[in-house]
PDB file of C-alpha atoms in Angstrom:
ATOM      1  CA  MET A   1      40.646  19.588 -49.173  1.00  0.00           C
ATOM      2  CA  ASN A   2      40.066  21.678 -46.048  1.00  0.00           C
ATOM      3  CA  ILE A   3      36.936  20.402 -44.269  1.00  0.00           C
ATOM      4  CA  GLU A   4      36.979  23.058 -41.514  1.00  0.00           C
ATOM      5  CA  HIS A   5      34.847  25.391 -43.633  1.00  0.00           C
ATOM      6  CA  TYR A   6      32.157  22.718 -44.120  1.00  0.00           C
ATOM      7  CA  ILE A   7      32.097  21.854 -40.396  1.00  0.00           C
ATOM      8  CA  SER A   8      31.508  25.537 -39.640  1.00  0.00           C
ATOM      9  CA  GLN A   9      28.612  25.683 -42.128  1.00  0.00           C
ATOM     10  CA  LEU A  10      26.873  22.655 -40.585  1.00  0.00           C
ATOM     11  CA  LEU A  11      27.170  24.005 -37.014  1.00  0.00           C
ATOM     12  CA  TYR A  12      24.687  26.769 -37.954  1.00  0.00           C
ATOM     13  CA  ARG A  13      22.026  24.176 -38.845  1.00  0.00           C
ATOM     14  CA  TYR A  14      22.651  21.084 -36.704  1.00  0.00           C
ATOM     15  CA  GLN A  15      23.345  20.310 -33.067  1.00  0.00           C
ATOM     16  CA  CYS A  16      25.769  17.481 -33.813  1.00  0.00           C
ATOM     17  CA  VAL A  17      28.408  17.403 -36.566  1.00  0.00           C
ATOM     18  CA  THR A  18      30.444  14.190 -36.555  1.00  0.00           C
ATOM     19  CA  VAL A  19      33.919  13.919 -38.093  1.00  0.00           C
ATOM     20  CA  PRO A  20      34.279  10.158 -38.742  1.00  0.00           C
ATOM     21  CA  GLY A  21      37.284   8.674 -36.974  1.00  0.00           C
ATOM     22  CA  PHE A  22      37.945  11.822 -34.923  1.00  0.00           C
ATOM     23  CA  GLY A  23      34.919  12.878 -32.851  1.00  0.00           C
ATOM     24  CA  ALA A  24      31.779  15.014 -32.847  1.00  0.00           C
ATOM     25  CA  PHE A  25      31.168  18.725 -32.302  1.00  0.00           C
ATOM     26  CA  LEU A  26      28.021  19.309 -30.227  1.00  0.00           C
ATOM     27  CA  THR A  27      26.136  22.566 -29.737  1.00  0.00           C
ATOM     28  CA  GLU A  28      23.861  23.775 -26.944  1.00  0.00           C
ATOM     29  CA  ILE A  29      21.975  27.087 -26.744  1.00  0.00           C
ATOM     30  CA  GLN A  30      23.096  29.475 -23.995  1.00  0.00           C
ATOM     31  CA  SER A  31      20.899  32.390 -22.910  1.00  0.00           C
ATOM     32  CA  ALA A  32      22.043  36.000 -22.909  1.00  0.00           C
ATOM     33  CA  GLN A  33      24.412  36.893 -20.079  1.00  0.00           C
ATOM     34  CA  TRP A  34      25.152  40.026 -18.092  1.00  0.00           C
ATOM     35  CA  VAL A  35      28.482  40.073 -16.241  1.00  0.00           C
ATOM     36  CA  GLU A  36      27.979  42.704 -13.572  1.00  0.00           C
ATOM     37  CA  SER A  37      31.598  42.779 -12.432  1.00  0.00           C
ATOM     38  CA  ALA A  38      32.796  43.660 -15.956  1.00  0.00           C
ATOM     39  CA  ASN A  39      29.688  45.641 -17.011  1.00  0.00           C
ATOM     40  CA  SER A  40      29.520  43.389 -20.094  1.00  0.00           C
ATOM     41  CA  PHE A  41      26.561  42.043 -22.058  1.00  0.00           C
ATOM     42  CA  TYR A  42      26.768  38.832 -24.127  1.00  0.00           C
ATOM     43  CA  PRO A  43      23.938  37.857 -26.544  1.00  0.00           C
ATOM     44  CA  PRO A  44      22.454  34.322 -26.761  1.00  0.00           C
ATOM     45  CA  LYS A  45      24.743  31.868 -28.545  1.00  0.00           C
ATOM     46  CA  LYS A  46      25.508  28.219 -29.243  1.00  0.00           C
ATOM     47  CA  LEU A  47      28.060  26.654 -26.912  1.00  0.00           C
ATOM     48  CA  ILE A  48      30.302  24.202 -28.767  1.00  0.00           C
ATOM     49  CA  SER A  49      31.632  21.071 -27.051  1.00  0.00           C
ATOM     50  CA  PHE A  50      33.548  18.044 -28.331  1.00  0.00           C
ATOM     51  CA  ASN A  51      32.915  14.326 -27.737  1.00  0.00           C
ATOM     52  CA  THR A  52      35.669  11.886 -28.713  1.00  0.00           C
ATOM     53  CA  ASN A  53      33.368   8.866 -28.233  1.00  0.00           C
ATOM     54  CA  ILE A  54      31.143   9.739 -31.210  1.00  0.00           C
ATOM     55  CA  LYS A  55      33.232   8.653 -34.198  1.00  0.00           C
ATOM     56  CA  ASN A  56      30.844   6.663 -36.387  1.00  0.00           C
ATOM     57  CA  ASN A  57      30.000   8.116 -39.765  1.00  0.00           C
ATOM     58  CA  ASP A  58      26.428   9.426 -39.835  1.00  0.00           C
ATOM     59  CA  GLY A  59      26.789  10.668 -43.422  1.00  0.00           C
ATOM     60  CA  LEU A  60      26.015  14.309 -42.599  1.00  0.00           C
ATOM     61  CA  LEU A  61      29.470  15.825 -43.210  1.00  0.00           C
ATOM     62  CA  ALA A  62      30.332  13.575 -46.166  1.00  0.00           C
ATOM     63  CA  ASN A  63      27.052  14.288 -47.997  1.00  0.00           C
ATOM     64  CA  HIS A  64      27.441  18.030 -47.400  1.00  0.00           C
ATOM     65  CA  ILE A  65      31.001  18.017 -48.805  1.00  0.00           C
ATOM     66  CA  ALA A  66      29.974  15.876 -51.800  1.00  0.00           C
ATOM     67  CA  ARG A  67      27.160  18.267 -52.656  1.00  0.00           C
ATOM     68  CA  ALA A  68      29.240  21.435 -52.161  1.00  0.00           C
ATOM     69  CA  GLU A  69      32.232  20.101 -54.129  1.00  0.00           C
ATOM     70  CA  LYS A  70      29.990  18.369 -56.707  1.00  0.00           C
ATOM     71  CA  THR A  71      31.830  15.110 -56.241  1.00  0.00           C
ATOM     72  CA  SER A  72      31.050  11.572 -55.128  1.00  0.00           C
ATOM     73  CA  TYR A  73      30.237  10.461 -51.611  1.00  0.00           C
ATOM     74  CA  GLU A  74      33.219   8.079 -51.585  1.00  0.00           C
ATOM     75  CA  TYR A  75      35.613  10.881 -52.518  1.00  0.00           C
ATOM     76  CA  ALA A  76      34.225  13.023 -49.675  1.00  0.00           C
ATOM     77  CA  ILE A  77      34.830  10.150 -47.222  1.00  0.00           C
ATOM     78  CA  SER A  78      38.431   9.881 -48.442  1.00  0.00           C
ATOM     79  CA  ALA A  79      38.939  13.630 -48.026  1.00  0.00           C
ATOM     80  CA  ILE A  80      37.655  13.472 -44.425  1.00  0.00           C
ATOM     81  CA  GLN A  81      39.937  10.538 -43.598  1.00  0.00           C
ATOM     82  CA  TYR A  82      42.929  12.365 -45.060  1.00  0.00           C
ATOM     83  CA  GLN A  83      42.141  15.505 -43.006  1.00  0.00           C
ATOM     84  CA  VAL A  84      41.732  13.467 -39.811  1.00  0.00           C
ATOM     85  CA  LEU A  85      45.094  11.813 -40.434  1.00  0.00           C
ATOM     86  CA  ASN A  86      46.769  15.236 -40.762  1.00  0.00           C
ATOM     87  CA  TRP A  87      45.082  16.447 -37.565  1.00  0.00           C
ATOM     88  CA  LYS A  88      46.350  13.470 -35.604  1.00  0.00           C
ATOM     89  CA  LYS A  89      49.891  13.978 -36.920  1.00  0.00           C
ATOM     90  CA  GLU A  90      49.819  17.631 -35.924  1.00  0.00           C
ATOM     91  CA  LEU A  91      48.621  16.705 -32.436  1.00  0.00           C
ATOM     92  CA  GLU A  92      51.431  14.189 -32.051  1.00  0.00           C
ATOM     93  CA  GLN A  93      54.067  16.658 -33.201  1.00  0.00           C
ATOM     94  CA  ASN A  94      52.867  19.928 -31.655  1.00  0.00           C
ATOM     95  CA  ARG A  95      50.435  18.565 -29.023  1.00  0.00           C
ATOM     96  CA  ALA A  96      48.055  21.283 -30.218  1.00  0.00           C
ATOM     97  CA  LEU A  97      45.597  21.737 -33.084  1.00  0.00           C
ATOM     98  CA  MET A  98      43.547  24.703 -34.318  1.00  0.00           C
ATOM     99  CA  VAL A  99      40.263  24.159 -36.213  1.00  0.00           C
ATOM    100  CA  LYS A 100      39.389  27.512 -37.765  1.00  0.00           C
ATOM    101  CA  ASN A 101      36.172  29.186 -36.489  1.00  0.00           C
ATOM    102  CA  VAL A 102      35.437  26.104 -34.341  1.00  0.00           C
ATOM    103  CA  GLY A 103      38.043  25.866 -31.583  1.00  0.00           C
ATOM    104  CA  SER A 104      41.425  24.525 -30.523  1.00  0.00           C
ATOM    105  CA  PHE A 105      42.665  21.184 -29.153  1.00  0.00           C
ATOM    106  CA  VAL A 106      45.469  20.452 -26.720  1.00  0.00           C
ATOM    107  CA  LEU A 107      46.804  17.042 -25.705  1.00  0.00           C
ATOM    108  CA  GLY A 108      46.780  16.677 -21.929  1.00  0.00           C
ATOM    109  CA  ALA A 109      49.274  14.874 -19.732  1.00  0.00           C
ATOM    110  CA  THR A 110      47.439  11.573 -20.231  1.00  0.00           C
ATOM    111  CA  ASP A 111      47.082  12.159 -24.008  1.00  0.00           C
ATOM    112  CA  ASN A 112      43.445  13.175 -23.579  1.00  0.00           C
ATOM    113  CA  LEU A 113      42.035  15.845 -25.890  1.00  0.00           C
ATOM    114  CA  ILE A 114      41.150  19.161 -24.263  1.00  0.00           C
ATOM    115  CA  PHE A 115      38.874  21.296 -26.458  1.00  0.00           C
ATOM    116  CA  THR A 116      38.432  25.073 -26.151  1.00  0.00           C
ATOM    117  CA  PRO A 117      35.630  26.564 -28.336  1.00  0.00           C
ATOM    118  CA  SER A 118      36.242  29.667 -30.417  1.00  0.00           C
ATOM    119  CA  GLU A 119      34.694  32.893 -29.108  1.00  0.00           C
ATOM    120  CA  GLN A 120      34.858  34.645 -32.483  1.00  0.00           C
ATOM    121  CA  LYS A 121      31.866  32.887 -34.029  1.00  0.00           C
ATOM    122  CA  ASN A 122      28.234  32.744 -32.875  1.00  0.00           C
ATOM    123  CA  TYR A 123      26.429  29.855 -34.564  1.00  0.00           C
ATOM    124  CA  LEU A 124      22.963  30.816 -33.241  1.00  0.00           C
ATOM    125  CA  THR A 125      21.154  32.223 -36.293  1.00  0.00           C
ATOM    126  CA  SER A 126      18.519  34.007 -34.177  1.00  0.00           C
ATOM    127  CA  SER A 127      21.321  36.150 -32.673  1.00  0.00           C
ATOM    128  CA  PHE A 128      22.522  37.364 -36.071  1.00  0.00           C
ATOM    129  CA  GLY A 129      23.685  40.980 -35.837  1.00  0.00           C
ATOM    130  CA  LEU A 130      23.980  40.944 -32.038  1.00  0.00           C
ATOM    131  CA  SER A 131      27.399  41.386 -30.478  1.00  0.00           C
ATOM    132  CA  SER A 132      28.752  41.691 -26.971  1.00  0.00           C
ATOM    133  CA  PHE A 133      29.408  45.156 -25.570  1.00  0.00           C
ATOM    134  CA  ILE A 134      30.595  46.859 -22.410  1.00  0.00           C
ATOM    135  CA  ALA A 135      28.305  49.387 -20.743  1.00  0.00           C
ATOM    136  CA  PRO A 136      30.331  51.623 -18.405  1.00  0.00           C
ATOM    137  CA  ALA A 137      28.789  52.278 -15.036  1.00  0.00           C
ATOM    138  CA  VAL A 138      26.963  55.581 -14.669  1.00  0.00           C
ATOM    139  CA  LYS A 139      28.734  57.873 -12.225  1.00  0.00           C
ATOM    140  CA  ARG A 140      26.454  60.157 -10.284  1.00  0.00           C
ATOM    141  CA  GLU A 141      27.956  63.233  -8.672  1.00  0.00           C
ATOM    142  CA  ALA A 142      26.406  64.608  -5.515  1.00  0.00           C
ATOM    143  CA  THR A 143      25.483  68.284  -5.826  1.00  0.00           C
ATOM    144  CA  GLU A 144      25.434  70.652  -2.888  1.00  0.00           C
ATOM    145  CA  GLU A 145      22.262  72.600  -2.402  1.00  0.00           C
ATOM    146  CA  ILE A 146      22.943  76.341  -2.189  1.00  0.00           C
ATOM    147  CA  PRO A 147      20.494  78.034   0.143  1.00  0.00           C
ATOM    148  CA  ALA A 148      18.533  80.806  -1.512  1.00  0.00           C
ATOM    149  CA  VAL A 149      19.249  84.283  -0.229  1.00  0.00           C
ATOM    150  CA  VAL A 150      16.101  86.216   0.564  1.00  0.00           C
ATOM    151  CA  GLU A 151      16.482  89.930   0.195  1.00  0.00           C
ATOM    152  CA  GLU A 152      14.556  92.030   2.631  1.00  0.00           C
ATOM    153  CA  ARG A 153      12.659  94.808   0.942  1.00  0.00           C
ATOM    154  CA  GLU A 154      10.701  97.651   2.284  1.00  0.00           C
ATOM    155  CA  VAL A 155       7.054  96.790   2.878  1.00  0.00           C
ATOM    156  CA  ILE A 156       4.695  98.898   0.808  1.00  0.00           C
ATOM    157  CA  ALA A 157       1.353  99.550   2.452  1.00  0.00           C
ATOM    158  CA  LEU A 158      -1.664  99.611   0.158  1.00  0.00           C
ATOM    159  CA  VAL A 159      -4.400 101.995   1.104  1.00  0.00           C
ATOM    160  CA  PRO A 160      -7.731 101.169  -0.567  1.00  0.00           C
ATOM    161  CA  GLU A 161      -9.263 104.054  -2.463  1.00  0.00           C
ATOM    162  CA  GLU A 162     -12.782 104.939  -1.546  1.00  0.00           C
ATOM    163  CA  ARG A 163     -15.069 105.225  -4.527  1.00  0.00           C
ATOM    164  CA  SER A 164     -18.637 106.249  -4.691  1.00  0.00           C
ATOM    165  CA  GLY A 165     -20.790 103.594  -6.344  1.00  0.00           C
ATOM    166  CA  ARG A 166     -24.435 103.189  -7.115  1.00  0.00           C
ATOM    167  CA  SER A 167     -26.405 101.291  -4.505  1.00  0.00           C
ATOM    168  CA  TYR A 168     -28.678  99.598  -7.038  1.00  0.00           C
ATOM    169  CA  LEU A 169     -25.759  97.338  -8.171  1.00  0.00           C
ATOM    170  CA  LYS A 170     -25.838  95.598  -4.788  1.00  0.00           C
ATOM    171  CA  TYR A 171     -29.510  94.768  -5.200  1.00  0.00           C
ATOM    172  CA  ALA A 172     -28.904  93.466  -8.751  1.00  0.00           C
ATOM    173  CA  ALA A 173     -26.216  91.080  -7.477  1.00  0.00           C
ATOM    174  CA  ILE A 174     -28.537  89.775  -4.741  1.00  0.00           C
ATOM    175  CA  PHE A 175     -31.281  89.221  -7.331  1.00  0.00           C
ATOM    176  CA  ILE A 176     -28.991  87.242  -9.672  1.00  0.00           C
ATOM    177  CA  LEU A 177     -27.795  85.073  -6.787  1.00  0.00           C
ATOM    178  CA  GLY A 178     -31.409  84.266  -5.864  1.00  0.00           C
ATOM    179  CA  LEU A 179     -32.183  83.209  -9.443  1.00  0.00           C
ATOM    180  CA  GLY A 180     -29.179  80.869  -9.416  1.00  0.00           C
ATOM    181  CA  LEU A 181     -30.292  79.176  -6.191  1.00  0.00           C
ATOM    182  CA  ALA A 182     -33.820  78.743  -7.488  1.00  0.00           C
ATOM    183  CA  GLY A 183     -32.564  77.239 -10.758  1.00  0.00           C
ATOM    184  CA  THR A 184     -30.380  74.757  -8.862  1.00  0.00           C
ATOM    185  CA  ALA A 185     -33.307  73.605  -6.721  1.00  0.00           C
ATOM    186  CA  ALA A 186     -35.540  73.195  -9.784  1.00  0.00           C
ATOM    187  CA  TYR A 187     -32.872  71.160 -11.618  1.00  0.00           C
ATOM    188  CA  SER A 188     -32.507  68.866  -8.597  1.00  0.00           C
ATOM    189  CA  VAL A 189     -36.260  68.162  -8.497  1.00  0.00           C
ATOM    190  CA  TRP A 190     -36.388  67.524 -12.261  1.00  0.00           C
ATOM    191  CA  ASN A 191     -33.390  65.146 -12.071  1.00  0.00           C
ATOM    192  CA  ASN A 192     -35.047  63.148  -9.255  1.00  0.00           C
ATOM    193  CA  GLN A 193     -38.188  62.729 -11.368  1.00  0.00           C
ATOM    194  CA  ILE A 194     -36.154  61.373 -14.306  1.00  0.00           C
ATOM    195  CA  GLU A 195     -34.361  58.870 -12.069  1.00  0.00           C
ATOM    196  CA  THR A 196     -37.703  57.666 -10.666  1.00  0.00           C
ATOM    197  CA  GLN A 197     -39.132  57.129 -14.177  1.00  0.00           C
ATOM    198  CA  THR A 198     -35.952  55.292 -15.240  1.00  0.00           C
ATOM    199  CA  VAL A 199     -36.229  52.867 -12.315  1.00  0.00           C
ATOM    200  CA  LEU A 200     -39.876  52.126 -13.170  1.00  0.00           C
ATOM    201  CA  VAL A 201     -39.012  51.442 -16.821  1.00  0.00           C
ATOM    202  CA  GLU A 202     -36.115  49.175 -15.859  1.00  0.00           C
ATOM    203  CA  LYS A 203     -38.365  47.151 -13.536  1.00  0.00           C
ATOM    204  CA  ALA A 204     -40.960  46.690 -16.289  1.00  0.00           C
ATOM    205  CA  VAL A 205     -38.323  45.584 -18.796  1.00  0.00           C
ATOM    206  CA  GLN A 206     -36.851  43.182 -16.229  1.00  0.00           C
ATOM    207  CA  LYS A 207     -40.251  41.528 -15.698  1.00  0.00           C
ATOM    208  CA  LYS A 208     -40.656  41.014 -19.456  1.00  0.00           C
ATOM    209  CA  VAL A 209     -37.169  39.516 -19.731  1.00  0.00           C
ATOM    210  CA  GLU A 210     -37.855  37.112 -16.844  1.00  0.00           C
ATOM    211  CA  SER A 211     -41.088  35.961 -18.430  1.00  0.00           C
ATOM    212  CA  LYS A 212     -39.296  35.322 -21.758  1.00  0.00           C
ATOM    213  CA  ILE A 213     -36.585  33.372 -19.968  1.00  0.00           C
ATOM    214  CA  GLN A 214     -39.239  31.191 -18.288  1.00  0.00           C
ATOM    215  CA  GLU A 215     -40.869  30.494 -21.659  1.00  0.00           C
ATOM    216  CA  ALA A 216     -37.508  29.671 -23.225  1.00  0.00           C
ATOM    217  CA  THR A 217     -36.668  27.383 -20.334  1.00  0.00           C
ATOM    218  CA  PHE A 218     -39.960  25.553 -20.731  1.00  0.00           C
ATOM    219  CA  PHE A 219     -39.326  24.809 -24.403  1.00  0.00           C
ATOM    220  CA  ILE A 220     -35.670  23.851 -23.859  1.00  0.00           C
ATOM    221  CA  LYS A 221     -36.672  21.228 -21.278  1.00  0.00           C
ATOM    222  CA  SER A 222     -38.915  19.462 -23.770  1.00  0.00           C
ATOM    223  CA  PRO A 223     -37.575  16.020 -24.698  1.00  0.00           C
ATOM    224  CA  MET A 224     -35.398  15.873 -27.786  1.00  0.00           C
ATOM    225  CA  ALA A 225     -34.080  12.887 -29.668  1.00  0.00           C
ATOM    226  CA  PRO A 226     -30.418  12.161 -28.895  1.00  0.00           C
ATOM    227  CA  VAL A 227     -28.051  13.022 -31.713  1.00  0.00           C
ATOM    228  CA  THR A 228     -25.044  10.794 -32.332  1.00  0.00           C
ATOM    229  CA  LEU A 229     -22.157  12.224 -34.315  1.00  0.00           C
ATOM    230  CA  SER A 230     -19.699   9.851 -35.882  1.00  0.00           C
ATOM    231  CA  VAL A 231     -16.329  11.171 -36.950  1.00  0.00           C
ATOM    232  CA  LYS A 232     -14.263   9.198 -39.397  1.00  0.00           C
ATOM    233  CA  ALA A 233     -10.553   9.757 -38.972  1.00  0.00           C
ATOM    234  CA  ASN A 234      -8.709  10.007 -42.272  1.00  0.00           C
ATOM    235  CA  LYS A 235      -5.092   9.226 -42.885  1.00  0.00           C
ATOM    236  CA  GLU A 236      -3.923  12.811 -42.551  1.00  0.00           C
ATOM    237  CA  GLU A 237      -5.619  13.214 -39.116  1.00  0.00           C
ATOM    238  CA  LYS A 238      -3.861  10.094 -37.850  1.00  0.00           C
ATOM    239  CA  GLU A 239      -0.430  11.497 -38.673  1.00  0.00           C
ATOM    240  CA  GLU A 240       1.597  12.450 -35.654  1.00  0.00           C
ATOM    241  CA  ILE A 241       1.869  16.160 -34.896  1.00  0.00           C
ATOM    242  CA  LYS A 242       5.322  17.324 -35.947  1.00  0.00           C
ATOM    243  CA  LEU A 243       7.522  18.123 -33.002  1.00  0.00           C
ATOM    244  CA  PRO A 244      10.777  20.046 -33.468  1.00  0.00           C
ATOM    245  CA  TYR A 245      13.133  18.264 -31.032  1.00  0.00           C
ATOM    246  CA  HIS A 246      14.173  14.654 -31.756  1.00  0.00           C
ATOM    247  CA  VAL A 247      16.530  12.272 -29.924  1.00  0.00           C
ATOM    248  CA  VAL A 248      18.320  10.364 -32.710  1.00  0.00           C
ATOM    249  CA  ALA A 249      19.533   6.790 -32.240  1.00  0.00           C
ATOM    250  CA  GLY A 250      21.241   6.685 -35.648  1.00  0.00           C
ATOM    251  CA  ALA A 251      20.826   7.276 -39.374  1.00  0.00           C
ATOM    252  CA  PHE A 252      20.830   4.328 -41.797  1.00  0.00           C
ATOM    253  CA  ARG A 253      21.182   4.118 -45.550  1.00  0.00           C
ATOM    254  CA  ASP A 254      19.214   0.844 -45.677  1.00  0.00           C
ATOM    255  CA  GLU A 255      15.515   1.316 -44.865  1.00  0.00           C
ATOM    256  CA  SER A 256      15.122  -2.277 -43.631  1.00  0.00           C
ATOM    257  CA  ASN A 257      17.911  -1.778 -41.093  1.00  0.00           C
ATOM    258  CA  ALA A 258      16.229   1.389 -39.860  1.00  0.00           C
ATOM    259  CA  ASN A 259      12.893  -0.441 -39.445  1.00  0.00           C
ATOM    260  CA  GLN A 260      14.542  -3.241 -37.456  1.00  0.00           C
ATOM    261  CA  VAL A 261      16.077  -0.700 -35.057  1.00  0.00           C
ATOM    262  CA  VAL A 262      12.660   0.949 -34.609  1.00  0.00           C
ATOM    263  CA  LYS A 263      11.104  -2.408 -33.632  1.00  0.00           C
ATOM    264  CA  LYS A 264      13.921  -3.063 -31.187  1.00  0.00           C
ATOM    265  CA  LEU A 265      13.539   0.346 -29.513  1.00  0.00           C
ATOM    266  CA  LYS A 266       9.755  -0.080 -29.230  1.00  0.00           C
ATOM    267  CA  LYS A 267      10.283  -3.387 -27.439  1.00  0.00           C
ATOM    268  CA  LEU A 268      12.516  -1.517 -24.973  1.00  0.00           C
ATOM    269  CA  GLY A 269       9.625   0.847 -24.211  1.00  0.00           C
ATOM    270  CA  TYR A 270      10.603   3.885 -26.302  1.00  0.00           C
ATOM    271  CA  ASN A 271       8.140   5.810 -28.453  1.00  0.00           C
ATOM    272  CA  ALA A 272      10.441   5.127 -31.397  1.00  0.00           C
ATOM    273  CA  ARG A 273       9.770   5.928 -35.017  1.00  0.00           C
ATOM    274  CA  ARG A 274      11.593   6.455 -38.291  1.00  0.00           C
ATOM    275  CA  LEU A 275      11.699   9.703 -40.260  1.00  0.00           C
ATOM    276  CA  ASP A 276      11.444   9.810 -44.037  1.00  0.00           C
ATOM    277  CA  ILE A 277      14.614   9.719 -46.047  1.00  0.00           C
ATOM    278  CA  ASN A 278      16.530  12.990 -45.717  1.00  0.00           C
ATOM    279  CA  GLU A 279      18.500  15.006 -48.240  1.00  0.00           C
ATOM    280  CA  HIS A 280      21.590  12.893 -47.506  1.00  0.00           C
ATOM    281  CA  GLY A 281      19.887   9.634 -48.455  1.00  0.00           C
ATOM    282  CA  LEU A 282      19.628   8.408 -44.860  1.00  0.00           C
ATOM    283  CA  TYR A 283      16.731   7.190 -42.661  1.00  0.00           C
ATOM    284  CA  PRO A 284      17.002   8.740 -39.157  1.00  0.00           C
ATOM    285  CA  VAL A 285      15.675   6.546 -36.305  1.00  0.00           C
ATOM    286  CA  LEU A 286      14.340   8.377 -33.232  1.00  0.00           C
ATOM    287  CA  TYR A 287      14.012   7.397 -29.591  1.00  0.00           C
ATOM    288  CA  GLY A 288      11.279  10.008 -29.376  1.00  0.00           C
ATOM    289  CA  SER A 289      10.169  13.529 -30.358  1.00  0.00           C
ATOM    290  CA  PHE A 290       9.362  16.414 -28.024  1.00  0.00           C
ATOM    291  CA  ALA A 291       7.908  19.903 -28.073  1.00  0.00           C
ATOM    292  CA  THR A 292      10.592  21.429 -25.821  1.00  0.00           C
ATOM    293  CA  TYR A 293      14.358  21.326 -25.854  1.00  0.00           C
ATOM    294  CA  ALA A 294      14.521  20.466 -22.127  1.00  0.00           C
ATOM    295  CA  GLU A 295      12.478  17.248 -22.553  1.00  0.00           C
ATOM    296  CA  ALA A 296      14.589  16.084 -25.484  1.00  0.00           C
ATOM    297  CA  GLN A 297      17.851  16.913 -23.660  1.00  0.00           C
ATOM    298  CA  LYS A 298      16.715  14.878 -20.627  1.00  0.00           C
ATOM    299  CA  LEU A 299      15.996  11.755 -22.696  1.00  0.00           C
ATOM    300  CA  LYS A 300      19.260  12.148 -24.627  1.00  0.00           C
ATOM    301  CA  ASN A 301      21.289  12.247 -21.391  1.00  0.00           C
ATOM    302  CA  GLU A 302      19.472   9.177 -20.012  1.00  0.00           C
ATOM    303  CA  VAL A 303      20.061   7.193 -23.224  1.00  0.00           C
ATOM    304  CA  ARG A 304      23.734   8.145 -23.328  1.00  0.00           C
ATOM    305  CA  GLU A 305      24.297   6.998 -19.759  1.00  0.00           C
ATOM    306  CA  SER A 306      22.357   3.729 -20.085  1.00  0.00           C
ATOM    307  CA  GLU A 307      22.827   2.259 -23.553  1.00  0.00           C
ATOM    308  CA  ASN A 308      23.869   4.535 -26.428  1.00  0.00           C
ATOM    309  CA  PRO A 309      26.638   7.131 -25.858  1.00  0.00           C
ATOM    310  CA  GLU A 310      26.281   8.238 -29.486  1.00  0.00           C
ATOM    311  CA  ALA A 311      22.679   9.488 -29.232  1.00  0.00           C
ATOM    312  CA  TRP A 312      22.263  13.101 -30.352  1.00  0.00           C
ATOM    313  CA  LEU A 313      19.639  15.808 -30.829  1.00  0.00           C
ATOM    314  CA  LEU A 314      18.074  16.861 -34.119  1.00  0.00           C
ATOM    315  CA  VAL A 315      16.149  20.149 -34.381  1.00  0.00           C
ATOM    316  CA  GLN A 316      13.715  20.587 -37.252  1.00  0.00           C
ATOM    317  CA  SER A 317      11.880  23.809 -38.100  1.00  0.00           C
ATOM    318  CA  LEU A 318       8.120  23.452 -38.194  1.00  0.00           C
TER     319      LEU A 318
END
């Protein structure tokens, strides 16, 4: 059985996919990038890394294979062990290994594994349909301004023609102009009267409003009996608000074991809790839950350095 296909499927949904006895593939979201020197744009994606220290079976890969192949959990474990054995043989013989759509491994001089992620696959579902592209630089050509040539033409002199008109038209124009000036003056006086009346009305309304406010203030200041509201919190209101980013200490098939780990972590000062049983039949135990990826990543790094190098992040959709 080839388990590479199932590892690739899980990398779309989880941030940590462990191959028991071999190591764990970890993912981290990288923002979109613009490489100015190459005029290239790269969409957001998941960066894949590999950790050889995380080898314990968390049940994620085995349960996924058992469900997809419609077989038992024990058979899926055996298939994973067989694949890991083949990978190790290939590394010993060729000192190189290719995991399809995930990345490649090379044995270094000190027999340490060097992992190079594959660039052909983007496991960030929100970037579906986006691909990298090269935008060539826009070349702007300088254009020379051609001075306009002004042609000199012969000047044509216009001689006004004298016409005989009626003198009464001049008087009519003067009369119309006088009517316009008189109308403008009358409109100005009428507009001033309206503004004066408006100001008087506004003052009267303002006085009435102030008197009403004083009355309302008087009645509001009258003594009132204190009101005490009691709120009874029900079970649903006491439930913790679901947060999407969790730092996982481990996943246990036995619920009592999971509860014991929770008590131990609480004694150490962590805001630990246990999630309900998941689709793989396991009880995840958390160091804590956070609203942002940065907060969860910080705690994960601290836990890995101090006490548990196998701590990992779990992202749940709200």
